[in-house]
PDB file of C-alpha atoms and ligand atoms in Angstrom:
ATOM      1  CA  MET A   1      -1.059  -3.158   8.921  1.00  0.00           C
ATOM      2  CA  MET A   2      -2.699  -5.911   6.934  1.00  0.00           C
ATOM      3  CA  ASN A   3      -6.264  -6.578   8.018  1.00  0.00           C
ATOM      4  CA  LYS A   4      -6.395 -10.082   9.497  1.00  0.00           C
ATOM      5  CA  TYR A   5      -9.817 -10.758   7.957  1.00  0.00           C
ATOM      6  CA  LEU A   6      -8.897  -9.632   4.435  1.00  0.00           C
ATOM      7  CA  ASP A   7      -7.854 -11.907   1.540  1.00  0.00           C
ATOM      8  CA  ILE A   8      -6.448 -10.110  -1.491  1.00  0.00           C
ATOM      9  CA  ALA A   9      -6.431 -12.352  -4.585  1.00  0.00           C
ATOM     10  CA  PRO A  10      -2.861 -13.049  -5.815  1.00  0.00           C
ATOM     11  CA  GLU A  11      -3.402 -11.262  -9.149  1.00  0.00           C
ATOM     12  CA  VAL A  12      -4.795  -8.204  -7.358  1.00  0.00           C
ATOM     13  CA  ARG A  13      -1.976  -8.178  -4.818  1.00  0.00           C
ATOM     14  CA  ALA A  14       0.646  -8.428  -7.604  1.00  0.00           C
ATOM     15  CA  ALA A  15      -0.928  -5.504  -9.492  1.00  0.00           C
ATOM     16  CA  LEU A  16      -1.110  -3.338  -6.375  1.00  0.00           C
ATOM     17  CA  ASP A  17       2.502  -4.115  -5.440  1.00  0.00           C
ATOM     18  CA  ALA A  18       3.640  -3.248  -8.972  1.00  0.00           C
ATOM     19  CA  GLY A  19       1.686   0.039  -9.043  1.00  0.00           C
ATOM     20  CA  LYS A  20      -0.622  -1.266 -11.776  1.00  0.00           C
ATOM     21  CA  PRO A  21      -4.289  -0.247 -12.105  1.00  0.00           C
ATOM     22  CA  VAL A  22      -6.929  -2.183 -10.163  1.00  0.00           C
ATOM     23  CA  VAL A  23     -10.715  -1.682 -10.229  1.00  0.00           C
ATOM     24  CA  ALA A  24     -12.985  -2.889  -7.408  1.00  0.00           C
ATOM     25  CA  LEU A  25     -16.454  -4.296  -8.213  1.00  0.00           C
ATOM     26  CA  GLU A  26     -19.404  -5.003  -5.913  1.00  0.00           C
ATOM     27  CA  SER A  27     -21.328  -8.257  -5.507  1.00  0.00           C
ATOM     28  CA  THR A  28     -24.819  -7.166  -4.392  1.00  0.00           C
ATOM     29  CA  ILE A  29     -25.348  -6.263  -8.048  1.00  0.00           C
ATOM     30  CA  ILE A  30     -24.705  -9.987  -8.743  1.00  0.00           C
ATOM     31  CA  SER A  31     -26.816 -11.531  -5.961  1.00  0.00           C
ATOM     32  CA  HIS A  32     -29.627  -8.975  -5.678  1.00  0.00           C
ATOM     33  CA  GLY A  33     -29.327  -6.806  -8.785  1.00  0.00           C
ATOM     34  CA  MET A  34     -29.834  -9.214 -11.685  1.00  0.00           C
ATOM     35  CA  PRO A  35     -31.300 -12.700 -12.301  1.00  0.00           C
ATOM     36  CA  TYR A  36     -29.189 -15.820 -12.833  1.00  0.00           C
ATOM     37  CA  PRO A  37     -27.465 -16.524 -15.218  1.00  0.00           C
ATOM     38  CA  GLN A  38     -27.209 -12.944 -16.554  1.00  0.00           C
ATOM     39  CA  ASN A  39     -25.784 -11.797 -13.212  1.00  0.00           C
ATOM     40  CA  ALA A  40     -22.762 -14.134 -13.301  1.00  0.00           C
ATOM     41  CA  GLU A  41     -22.253 -13.655 -17.065  1.00  0.00           C
ATOM     42  CA  THR A  42     -22.309  -9.877 -16.647  1.00  0.00           C
ATOM     43  CA  ALA A  43     -19.909  -9.963 -13.707  1.00  0.00           C
ATOM     44  CA  LEU A  44     -17.425 -12.060 -15.691  1.00  0.00           C
ATOM     45  CA  LYS A  45     -17.778  -9.860 -18.783  1.00  0.00           C
ATOM     46  CA  VAL A  46     -17.165  -6.746 -16.654  1.00  0.00           C
ATOM     47  CA  GLU A  47     -13.949  -8.335 -15.385  1.00  0.00           C
ATOM     48  CA  GLN A  48     -12.924  -9.085 -18.978  1.00  0.00           C
ATOM     49  CA  LEU A  49     -13.586  -5.491 -20.102  1.00  0.00           C
ATOM     50  CA  ILE A  50     -11.426  -4.199 -17.255  1.00  0.00           C
ATOM     51  CA  ARG A  51      -8.613  -6.552 -18.278  1.00  0.00           C
ATOM     52  CA  GLU A  52      -8.917  -5.384 -21.911  1.00  0.00           C
ATOM     53  CA  GLN A  53      -8.174  -1.864 -20.630  1.00  0.00           C
ATOM     54  CA  GLY A  54      -4.988  -3.148 -18.948  1.00  0.00           C
ATOM     55  CA  ALA A  55      -6.340  -3.111 -15.390  1.00  0.00           C
ATOM     56  CA  VAL A  56      -7.010  -5.926 -12.924  1.00  0.00           C
ATOM     57  CA  PRO A  57     -10.574  -6.457 -11.615  1.00  0.00           C
ATOM     58  CA  ALA A  58     -11.229  -7.122  -7.922  1.00  0.00           C
ATOM     59  CA  THR A  59     -14.797  -8.244  -7.335  1.00  0.00           C
ATOM     60  CA  CYS A  60     -15.451  -8.010  -3.591  1.00  0.00           C
ATOM     61  CA  ALA A  61     -17.582 -10.160  -1.262  1.00  0.00           C
ATOM     62  CA  VAL A  62     -17.583 -11.866   2.126  1.00  0.00           C
ATOM     63  CA  LEU A  63     -17.086 -15.622   1.796  1.00  0.00           C
ATOM     64  CA  GLY A  64     -16.905 -17.916   4.788  1.00  0.00           C
ATOM     65  CA  GLY A  65     -16.354 -14.884   6.979  1.00  0.00           C
ATOM     66  CA  ARG A  66     -13.337 -13.683   4.927  1.00  0.00           C
ATOM     67  CA  LEU A  67     -13.342 -10.246   3.293  1.00  0.00           C
ATOM     68  CA  LYS A  68     -12.402 -10.890  -0.333  1.00  0.00           C
ATOM     69  CA  ALA A  69     -10.780  -8.422  -2.717  1.00  0.00           C
ATOM     70  CA  GLY A  70     -10.822 -10.436  -5.933  1.00  0.00           C
ATOM     71  CA  LEU A  71     -12.948 -13.524  -6.614  1.00  0.00           C
ATOM     72  CA  SER A  72     -12.443 -16.576  -8.821  1.00  0.00           C
ATOM     73  CA  ALA A  73     -14.876 -17.290 -11.670  1.00  0.00           C
ATOM     74  CA  GLU A  74     -16.277 -20.132  -9.532  1.00  0.00           C
ATOM     75  CA  GLU A  75     -16.928 -17.764  -6.622  1.00  0.00           C
ATOM     76  CA  ILE A  76     -18.728 -15.315  -8.932  1.00  0.00           C
ATOM     77  CA  GLU A  77     -20.829 -18.175 -10.321  1.00  0.00           C
ATOM     78  CA  TYR A  78     -21.636 -19.261  -6.740  1.00  0.00           C
ATOM     79  CA  LEU A  79     -22.881 -15.780  -5.769  1.00  0.00           C
ATOM     80  CA  GLY A  80     -24.904 -15.598  -8.974  1.00  0.00           C
ATOM     81  CA  LYS A  81     -26.589 -18.926  -8.265  1.00  0.00           C
ATOM     82  CA  GLN A  82     -27.215 -18.113  -4.585  1.00  0.00           C
ATOM     83  CA  GLY A  83     -28.953 -14.870  -5.547  1.00  0.00           C
ATOM     84  CA  GLN A  84     -31.087 -13.380  -2.792  1.00  0.00           C
ATOM     85  CA  LYS A  85     -30.165 -16.281  -0.463  1.00  0.00           C
ATOM     86  CA  VAL A  86     -26.860 -14.503   0.185  1.00  0.00           C
ATOM     87  CA  ALA A  87     -27.023 -11.788   2.834  1.00  0.00           C
ATOM     88  CA  LYS A  88     -26.849  -8.246   1.493  1.00  0.00           C
ATOM     89  CA  ALA A  89     -23.914  -6.958   3.509  1.00  0.00           C
ATOM     90  CA  SER A  90     -23.781  -3.331   4.538  1.00  0.00           C
ATOM     91  CA  ARG A  91     -21.378  -1.731   7.077  1.00  0.00           C
ATOM     92  CA  ARG A  92     -23.386  -2.907  10.078  1.00  0.00           C
ATOM     93  CA  ASP A  93     -23.394  -6.530   8.860  1.00  0.00           C
ATOM     94  CA  LEU A  94     -19.642  -7.030   8.433  1.00  0.00           C
ATOM     95  CA  PRO A  95     -18.738  -7.756  12.083  1.00  0.00           C
ATOM     96  CA  VAL A  96     -21.525 -10.344  12.321  1.00  0.00           C
ATOM     97  CA  LEU A  97     -20.690 -12.087   9.023  1.00  0.00           C
ATOM     98  CA  VAL A  98     -16.978 -12.206   9.840  1.00  0.00           C
ATOM     99  CA  ALA A  99     -17.514 -13.532  13.369  1.00  0.00           C
ATOM    100  CA  GLN A 100     -20.001 -16.139  12.144  1.00  0.00           C
ATOM    101  CA  GLY A 101     -17.901 -17.227   9.157  1.00  0.00           C
ATOM    102  CA  ALA A 102     -20.821 -16.450   6.854  1.00  0.00           C
ATOM    103  CA  ASP A 103     -21.213 -15.258   3.252  1.00  0.00           C
ATOM    104  CA  GLY A 104     -22.327 -11.788   2.207  1.00  0.00           C
ATOM    105  CA  ALA A 105     -22.719  -9.863  -1.021  1.00  0.00           C
ATOM    106  CA  THR A 106     -21.106  -6.437  -0.724  1.00  0.00           C
ATOM    107  CA  THR A 107     -23.020  -3.233  -1.434  1.00  0.00           C
ATOM    108  CA  VAL A 108     -21.373   0.011  -2.510  1.00  0.00           C
ATOM    109  CA  THR A 109     -20.681   0.661   1.178  1.00  0.00           C
ATOM    110  CA  THR A 110     -18.884  -2.581   1.991  1.00  0.00           C
ATOM    111  CA  THR A 111     -17.125  -2.762  -1.375  1.00  0.00           C
ATOM    112  CA  MET A 112     -15.669   0.694  -0.630  1.00  0.00           C
ATOM    113  CA  MET A 113     -14.580  -0.558   2.796  1.00  0.00           C
ATOM    114  CA  ILE A 114     -12.838  -3.647   1.387  1.00  0.00           C
ATOM    115  CA  ALA A 115     -11.300  -1.641  -1.478  1.00  0.00           C
ATOM    116  CA  ALA A 116      -9.859   0.880   0.985  1.00  0.00           C
ATOM    117  CA  MET A 117      -8.476  -1.899   3.224  1.00  0.00           C
ATOM    118  CA  ALA A 118      -6.800  -3.458   0.176  1.00  0.00           C
ATOM    119  CA  GLY A 119      -5.457  -0.162  -1.222  1.00  0.00           C
ATOM    120  CA  ILE A 120      -7.754  -0.053  -4.278  1.00  0.00           C
ATOM    121  CA  ARG A 121      -8.714   3.498  -5.242  1.00  0.00           C
ATOM    122  CA  VAL A 122     -11.307   3.100  -8.013  1.00  0.00           C
ATOM    123  CA  PHE A 123     -14.569   1.153  -7.961  1.00  0.00           C
ATOM    124  CA  ALA A 124     -17.127   0.657 -10.755  1.00  0.00           C
ATOM    125  CA  THR A 125     -20.784  -0.178 -10.261  1.00  0.00           C
ATOM    126  CA  GLY A 126     -24.251   0.490 -11.709  1.00  0.00           C
ATOM    127  CA  GLY A 127     -26.219   2.653  -9.309  1.00  0.00           C
ATOM    128  CA  ILE A 128     -25.700   3.775  -5.711  1.00  0.00           C
ATOM    129  CA  GLY A 129     -28.105   3.955  -2.802  1.00  0.00           C
ATOM    130  CA  GLY A 130     -29.259   7.379  -1.640  1.00  0.00           C
ATOM    131  CA  VAL A 131     -31.989   9.332   0.101  1.00  0.00           C
ATOM    132  CA  HIS A 132     -35.283   7.559  -0.505  1.00  0.00           C
ATOM    133  CA  ARG A 133     -38.435   9.376  -1.460  1.00  0.00           C
ATOM    134  CA  GLY A 134     -40.318  10.112   1.747  1.00  0.00           C
ATOM    135  CA  ALA A 135     -37.101   9.987   3.807  1.00  0.00           C
ATOM    136  CA  GLU A 136     -38.324  13.044   5.724  1.00  0.00           C
ATOM    137  CA  THR A 137     -40.626  10.601   7.558  1.00  0.00           C
ATOM    138  CA  THR A 138     -39.008   7.147   7.062  1.00  0.00           C
ATOM    139  CA  MET A 139     -35.397   8.353   7.574  1.00  0.00           C
ATOM    140  CA  ASP A 140     -34.409   5.817   4.890  1.00  0.00           C
ATOM    141  CA  ILE A 141     -31.030   7.063   3.752  1.00  0.00           C
ATOM    142  CA  SER A 142     -28.537   4.574   2.296  1.00  0.00           C
ATOM    143  CA  ALA A 143     -25.327   3.881   4.190  1.00  0.00           C
ATOM    144  CA  ASP A 144     -23.626   4.375   0.791  1.00  0.00           C
ATOM    145  CA  LEU A 145     -23.777   8.150   1.306  1.00  0.00           C
ATOM    146  CA  GLU A 146     -22.043   7.966   4.698  1.00  0.00           C
ATOM    147  CA  GLU A 147     -19.394   5.694   3.225  1.00  0.00           C
ATOM    148  CA  LEU A 148     -18.709   8.154   0.409  1.00  0.00           C
ATOM    149  CA  ALA A 149     -18.237  10.775   3.131  1.00  0.00           C
ATOM    150  CA  GLN A 150     -15.587   8.818   5.000  1.00  0.00           C
ATOM    151  CA  THR A 151     -13.801   6.280   2.771  1.00  0.00           C
ATOM    152  CA  PRO A 152     -11.241   7.361   0.147  1.00  0.00           C
ATOM    153  CA  VAL A 153     -12.529   5.488  -2.900  1.00  0.00           C
ATOM    154  CA  MET A 154     -13.736   6.890  -6.226  1.00  0.00           C
ATOM    155  CA  VAL A 155     -17.076   5.314  -7.153  1.00  0.00           C
ATOM    156  CA  VAL A 156     -17.983   5.310 -10.854  1.00  0.00           C
ATOM    157  CA  CYS A 157     -21.734   4.846 -11.356  1.00  0.00           C
ATOM    158  CA  ALA A 158     -24.513   5.813 -13.794  1.00  0.00           C
ATOM    159  CA  GLY A 159     -26.151   8.152 -11.275  1.00  0.00           C
ATOM    160  CA  ALA A 160     -29.077   6.942  -9.197  1.00  0.00           C
ATOM    161  CA  LYS A 161     -32.492   5.557 -10.032  1.00  0.00           C
ATOM    162  CA  SER A 162     -35.465   7.764  -9.348  1.00  0.00           C
ATOM    163  CA  ILE A 163     -36.737   5.212  -6.821  1.00  0.00           C
ATOM    164  CA  LEU A 164     -34.678   7.719  -4.796  1.00  0.00           C
ATOM    165  CA  ASP A 165     -35.204  11.424  -4.222  1.00  0.00           C
ATOM    166  CA  LEU A 166     -32.365  12.622  -6.439  1.00  0.00           C
ATOM    167  CA  GLY A 167     -32.565  16.226  -5.213  1.00  0.00           C
ATOM    168  CA  LEU A 168     -32.278  15.198  -1.554  1.00  0.00           C
ATOM    169  CA  THR A 169     -29.510  12.726  -2.406  1.00  0.00           C
ATOM    170  CA  LEU A 170     -27.476  15.578  -3.931  1.00  0.00           C
ATOM    171  CA  GLU A 171     -28.173  17.811  -0.903  1.00  0.00           C
ATOM    172  CA  TYR A 172     -26.984  15.075   1.435  1.00  0.00           C
ATOM    173  CA  LEU A 173     -23.771  14.542  -0.551  1.00  0.00           C
ATOM    174  CA  GLU A 174     -23.152  18.290  -0.512  1.00  0.00           C
ATOM    175  CA  THR A 175     -23.553  18.423   3.279  1.00  0.00           C
ATOM    176  CA  LYS A 176     -21.151  15.503   3.649  1.00  0.00           C
ATOM    177  CA  GLY A 177     -18.526  17.097   1.410  1.00  0.00           C
ATOM    178  CA  VAL A 178     -18.635  14.487  -1.348  1.00  0.00           C
ATOM    179  CA  PRO A 179     -17.675  15.736  -4.827  1.00  0.00           C
ATOM    180  CA  VAL A 180     -20.273  14.678  -7.420  1.00  0.00           C
ATOM    181  CA  LEU A 181     -18.680  14.753 -10.858  1.00  0.00           C
ATOM    182  CA  GLY A 182     -20.496  14.423 -14.179  1.00  0.00           C
ATOM    183  CA  TYR A 183     -18.520  12.607 -16.851  1.00  0.00           C
ATOM    184  CA  GLY A 184     -19.069  14.603 -20.009  1.00  0.00           C
ATOM    185  CA  THR A 185     -22.208  16.179 -18.540  1.00  0.00           C
ATOM    186  CA  GLU A 186     -23.383  19.000 -16.281  1.00  0.00           C
ATOM    187  CA  GLU A 187     -26.484  17.021 -15.369  1.00  0.00           C
ATOM    188  CA  LEU A 188     -26.823  14.144 -12.928  1.00  0.00           C
ATOM    189  CA  PRO A 189     -27.704  11.030 -14.943  1.00  0.00           C
ATOM    190  CA  ALA A 190     -30.650   8.960 -13.660  1.00  0.00           C
ATOM    191  CA  PHE A 191     -29.322   5.449 -14.347  1.00  0.00           C
ATOM    192  CA  TYR A 192     -31.692   4.326 -17.155  1.00  0.00           C
ATOM    193  CA  THR A 193     -31.785   7.814 -18.636  1.00  0.00           C
ATOM    194  CA  ARG A 194     -29.030  10.351 -19.317  1.00  0.00           C
ATOM    195  CA  ARG A 195     -30.820  13.266 -17.679  1.00  0.00           C
ATOM    196  CA  SER A 196     -32.490  14.040 -14.357  1.00  0.00           C
ATOM    197  CA  GLY A 197     -32.957  17.800 -14.357  1.00  0.00           C
ATOM    198  CA  PHE A 198     -30.430  18.141 -11.467  1.00  0.00           C
ATOM    199  CA  LYS A 199     -26.960  19.630 -11.838  1.00  0.00           C
ATOM    200  CA  VAL A 200     -23.780  17.882 -10.691  1.00  0.00           C
ATOM    201  CA  ASP A 201     -21.005  19.885  -8.965  1.00  0.00           C
ATOM    202  CA  CYS A 202     -18.686  19.817 -11.856  1.00  0.00           C
ATOM    203  CA  ARG A 203     -18.361  18.413 -15.350  1.00  0.00           C
ATOM    204  CA  VAL A 204     -15.199  16.411 -16.053  1.00  0.00           C
ATOM    205  CA  ASP A 205     -14.261  15.255 -19.542  1.00  0.00           C
ATOM    206  CA  THR A 206     -11.252  12.956 -19.232  1.00  0.00           C
ATOM    207  CA  PRO A 207      -9.994  10.085 -17.033  1.00  0.00           C
ATOM    208  CA  GLU A 208      -6.806  12.106 -16.439  1.00  0.00           C
ATOM    209  CA  GLU A 209      -8.805  14.972 -14.937  1.00  0.00           C
ATOM    210  CA  LEU A 210     -10.705  12.520 -12.714  1.00  0.00           C
ATOM    211  CA  ALA A 211      -7.371  11.112 -11.543  1.00  0.00           C
ATOM    212  CA  ARG A 212      -5.997  14.585 -10.721  1.00  0.00           C
ATOM    213  CA  ILE A 213      -9.123  15.426  -8.692  1.00  0.00           C
ATOM    214  CA  TYR A 214      -8.828  12.187  -6.719  1.00  0.00           C
ATOM    215  CA  GLN A 215      -5.113  12.805  -6.141  1.00  0.00           C
ATOM    216  CA  ALA A 216      -5.748  16.374  -4.966  1.00  0.00           C
ATOM    217  CA  GLN A 217      -8.278  15.066  -2.421  1.00  0.00           C
ATOM    218  CA  ARG A 218      -5.599  12.707  -1.059  1.00  0.00           C
ATOM    219  CA  ASP A 219      -2.794  15.281  -1.146  1.00  0.00           C
ATOM    220  CA  MET A 220      -4.880  17.682   0.951  1.00  0.00           C
ATOM    221  CA  GLY A 221      -5.665  14.958   3.467  1.00  0.00           C
ATOM    222  CA  CYS A 222      -9.403  15.298   2.844  1.00  0.00           C
ATOM    223  CA  ARG A 223     -11.431  12.389   4.135  1.00  0.00           C
ATOM    224  CA  GLY A 224     -14.002  10.608   2.043  1.00  0.00           C
ATOM    225  CA  GLY A 225     -14.314   9.558  -1.550  1.00  0.00           C
ATOM    226  CA  MET A 226     -16.047  10.929  -4.597  1.00  0.00           C
ATOM    227  CA  LEU A 227     -18.838  10.026  -6.944  1.00  0.00           C
ATOM    228  CA  VAL A 228     -18.347   9.955 -10.706  1.00  0.00           C
ATOM    229  CA  THR A 229     -21.650   9.856 -12.564  1.00  0.00           C
ATOM    230  CA  ASN A 230     -21.333   8.483 -16.091  1.00  0.00           C
ATOM    231  CA  PRO A 231     -24.449   8.677 -18.284  1.00  0.00           C
ATOM    232  CA  ILE A 232     -25.755   5.497 -19.916  1.00  0.00           C
ATOM    233  CA  PRO A 233     -24.746   5.416 -23.619  1.00  0.00           C
ATOM    234  CA  GLU A 234     -27.478   7.048 -25.719  1.00  0.00           C
ATOM    235  CA  GLU A 235     -28.264   3.862 -27.684  1.00  0.00           C
ATOM    236  CA  TYR A 236     -29.130   1.954 -24.495  1.00  0.00           C
ATOM    237  CA  SER A 237     -31.001   4.679 -22.624  1.00  0.00           C
ATOM    238  CA  MET A 238     -34.683   4.069 -21.879  1.00  0.00           C
ATOM    239  CA  ASP A 239     -37.869   6.004 -22.379  1.00  0.00           C
ATOM    240  CA  LYS A 240     -38.362   8.256 -19.348  1.00  0.00           C
ATOM    241  CA  ALA A 241     -42.146   7.828 -19.277  1.00  0.00           C
ATOM    242  CA  VAL A 242     -41.865   4.019 -19.238  1.00  0.00           C
ATOM    243  CA  ILE A 243     -39.326   4.022 -16.407  1.00  0.00           C
ATOM    244  CA  ASP A 244     -41.179   6.662 -14.380  1.00  0.00           C
ATOM    245  CA  ALA A 245     -44.438   4.695 -14.579  1.00  0.00           C
ATOM    246  CA  ALA A 246     -42.702   1.491 -13.466  1.00  0.00           C
ATOM    247  CA  ILE A 247     -41.029   3.284 -10.570  1.00  0.00           C
ATOM    248  CA  GLU A 248     -44.312   4.844  -9.396  1.00  0.00           C
ATOM    249  CA  GLN A 249     -45.986   1.449  -9.417  1.00  0.00           C
ATOM    250  CA  ALA A 250     -43.037  -0.206  -7.624  1.00  0.00           C
ATOM    251  CA  LEU A 251     -43.136   2.484  -4.912  1.00  0.00           C
ATOM    252  CA  ALA A 252     -46.896   2.006  -4.463  1.00  0.00           C
ATOM    253  CA  GLU A 253     -46.493  -1.786  -4.166  1.00  0.00           C
ATOM    254  CA  ALA A 254     -43.653  -1.407  -1.642  1.00  0.00           C
ATOM    255  CA  ALA A 255     -45.789   0.910   0.484  1.00  0.00           C
ATOM    256  CA  ALA A 256     -48.781  -1.448   0.286  1.00  0.00           C
ATOM    257  CA  ALA A 257     -46.621  -4.441   1.273  1.00  0.00           C
ATOM    258  CA  GLY A 258     -45.046  -2.517   4.159  1.00  0.00           C
ATOM    259  CA  VAL A 259     -41.501  -3.190   2.897  1.00  0.00           C
ATOM    260  CA  ARG A 260     -38.808  -1.504   4.983  1.00  0.00           C
ATOM    261  CA  GLY A 261     -35.148  -1.478   5.973  1.00  0.00           C
ATOM    262  CA  LYS A 262     -32.589  -3.296   3.838  1.00  0.00           C
ATOM    263  CA  GLN A 263     -35.336  -5.025   1.811  1.00  0.00           C
ATOM    264  CA  THR A 264     -36.551  -1.737   0.333  1.00  0.00           C
ATOM    265  CA  THR A 265     -33.960  -1.270  -2.393  1.00  0.00           C
ATOM    266  CA  PRO A 266     -33.898  -4.925  -3.606  1.00  0.00           C
ATOM    267  CA  PHE A 267     -37.726  -4.958  -3.606  1.00  0.00           C
ATOM    268  CA  LEU A 268     -37.968  -1.790  -5.696  1.00  0.00           C
ATOM    269  CA  LEU A 269     -35.234  -2.885  -8.104  1.00  0.00           C
ATOM    270  CA  ALA A 270     -36.890  -6.269  -8.666  1.00  0.00           C
ATOM    271  CA  LYS A 271     -40.315  -4.673  -9.238  1.00  0.00           C
ATOM    272  CA  VAL A 272     -39.001  -2.141 -11.717  1.00  0.00           C
ATOM    273  CA  LYS A 273     -37.267  -4.937 -13.585  1.00  0.00           C
ATOM    274  CA  GLU A 274     -40.404  -7.080 -13.608  1.00  0.00           C
ATOM    275  CA  LEU A 275     -42.540  -4.184 -14.888  1.00  0.00           C
ATOM    276  CA  THR A 276     -40.152  -3.156 -17.652  1.00  0.00           C
ATOM    277  CA  GLY A 277     -39.191  -6.664 -18.778  1.00  0.00           C
ATOM    278  CA  GLY A 278     -35.900  -7.474 -20.437  1.00  0.00           C
ATOM    279  CA  ASP A 279     -35.336  -3.903 -21.685  1.00  0.00           C
ATOM    280  CA  SER A 280     -34.234  -2.576 -18.333  1.00  0.00           C
ATOM    281  CA  LEU A 281     -31.919  -5.547 -17.766  1.00  0.00           C
ATOM    282  CA  ASP A 282     -30.171  -4.887 -21.098  1.00  0.00           C
ATOM    283  CA  SER A 283     -29.750  -1.216 -20.240  1.00  0.00           C
ATOM    284  CA  ASN A 284     -28.496  -2.107 -16.772  1.00  0.00           C
ATOM    285  CA  ILE A 285     -25.860  -4.467 -18.186  1.00  0.00           C
ATOM    286  CA  GLN A 286     -24.659  -1.940 -20.777  1.00  0.00           C
ATOM    287  CA  LEU A 287     -24.273   0.905 -18.304  1.00  0.00           C
ATOM    288  CA  VAL A 288     -22.207  -1.295 -15.999  1.00  0.00           C
ATOM    289  CA  PHE A 289     -19.900  -2.126 -18.938  1.00  0.00           C
ATOM    290  CA  ASN A 290     -19.601   1.577 -19.695  1.00  0.00           C
ATOM    291  CA  ASN A 291     -18.695   2.368 -16.074  1.00  0.00           C
ATOM    292  CA  ALA A 292     -16.167  -0.466 -15.909  1.00  0.00           C
ATOM    293  CA  ARG A 293     -14.305   0.914 -18.938  1.00  0.00           C
ATOM    294  CA  LEU A 294     -14.194   4.444 -17.509  1.00  0.00           C
ATOM    295  CA  ALA A 295     -13.068   3.163 -14.092  1.00  0.00           C
ATOM    296  CA  ALA A 296     -10.258   1.123 -15.672  1.00  0.00           C
ATOM    297  CA  LYS A 297      -9.026   4.125 -17.677  1.00  0.00           C
ATOM    298  CA  THR A 298      -9.157   6.315 -14.571  1.00  0.00           C
ATOM    299  CA  ALA A 299      -7.293   3.747 -12.464  1.00  0.00           C
ATOM    300  CA  ALA A 300      -4.599   3.693 -15.181  1.00  0.00           C
ATOM    301  CA  ALA A 301      -4.471   7.506 -15.219  1.00  0.00           C
ATOM    302  CA  LEU A 302      -4.021   7.492 -11.424  1.00  0.00           C
ATOM    303  CA  CYS A 303      -1.109   5.057 -11.709  1.00  0.00           C
ATOM    304  CA  ALA A 304       0.457   7.278 -14.361  1.00  0.00           C
ATOM    305  CA  LEU A 305       0.373  10.274 -11.968  1.00  0.00           C
ATOM    306  CA  ALA A 306       2.583   8.609  -9.381  1.00  0.00           C
TER     307      ALA A 306
HETATM  308  N1  PSU B   1     -29.116   0.713  -6.768  1.00  0.00           N
HETATM  309  C1  PSU B   1     -29.130   0.152  -7.983  1.00  0.00           C
HETATM  310  N2  PSU B   1     -28.650  -1.113  -8.122  1.00  0.00           N
HETATM  311  C2  PSU B   1     -28.139  -1.807  -7.064  1.00  0.00           C
HETATM  312  C3  PSU B   1     -28.116  -1.184  -5.782  1.00  0.00           C
HETATM  313  C4  PSU B   1     -28.619   0.056  -5.687  1.00  0.00           C
HETATM  314  O1  PSU B   1     -29.587   0.764  -8.925  1.00  0.00           O
HETATM  315  O2  PSU B   1     -27.713  -2.963  -7.218  1.00  0.00           O
HETATM  316  C5  PSU B   1     -27.522  -1.933  -4.618  1.00  0.00           C
HETATM  317  C6  PSU B   1     -26.051  -1.512  -4.405  1.00  0.00           C
HETATM  318  O3  PSU B   1     -25.325  -2.603  -3.882  1.00  0.00           O
HETATM  319  C7  PSU B   1     -26.188  -0.430  -3.355  1.00  0.00           C
HETATM  320  C8  PSU B   1     -27.298  -0.983  -2.499  1.00  0.00           C
HETATM  321  O4  PSU B   1     -25.000  -0.195  -2.607  1.00  0.00           O
HETATM  322  O5  PSU B   1     -28.202  -1.559  -3.414  1.00  0.00           O
HETATM  323  C9  PSU B   1     -27.971   0.086  -1.666  1.00  0.00           C
HETATM  324  O6  PSU B   1     -28.870  -0.505  -0.775  1.00  0.00           O
HETATM  325  P1  PSU B   1     -29.563   0.399   0.350  1.00  0.00           P
HETATM  326  O7  PSU B   1     -30.449   1.350  -0.369  1.00  0.00           O
HETATM  327  O8  PSU B   1     -30.324  -0.580   1.184  1.00  0.00           O
HETATM  328  O9  PSU B   1     -28.465   1.078   1.101  1.00  0.00           O
HETATM  329 MN1   MN B   2     -32.315   1.911   3.312  1.00  0.00          MN
END
């Protein structure tokens, strides 16, 4: 049954009906992840890269209380300009935003939800939320991990930033039964850098293999999705010492300012960006492009299986 609150863009609907590849994209990365105008420019370029691979992009958001799978260029520009004024919408926020007819930028969690409602199987982003450092006392664990455990969408990311406890994040995903796949690597990438010192479950080397793993999960009736971790291209990766120092300082400033709840991740991301200047923004943009291309190829491989 079609969700009464969901609007699927005509181009996305046509592709889904024709069995053509579609890739979902999130919008918190636009509103909270990058400054204007780079955020809107990057979002539009990501859509273009997906089209160049023969797939259709579906950037997701909540606009005027409607769940959107697929945005116009004007809507992307609007979210970019609004920036942090738009609500960051996680699972718990959707009922409120819909009932109030409000706007929201979708996180990994809510983008997975909208993708699943629309019938989109593959989603590309930058980094996911996870278990925060110190979670043994704060209990700050991203809803993204619960969503991966219950919603059948493949999320292609560049690993997670070490603002998180990467070891605990992997333990949590293991407990929840979420496959963590390394694209061309045995090691979990750490967003800005290709290595983290932690092993993924399994190395996968082709989009076709990713598609077969996703299909097997569906054929067995397993719940939940999976995480594909795709290392940042070597030429754009950052110096580990520079990033680690920025992250330590950002964590100290967050603690001193008493930041908590949904503000934590945007606060840390903004601080790290501020401390590392334009370098980290460039790297961030390039890794999203890289993930978009892999997601589009995998979506095409999935369509070819059927
Ligand atoms: N991590 C990043 N970049 C991001 C996010 C996380 O490196 O943009 C965003 C994503 O939208 C992610 C959300 O789903 O933050 C997680 O927020 P929280 O930790 O509050 O669950
Ligand atoms: Mn949190």
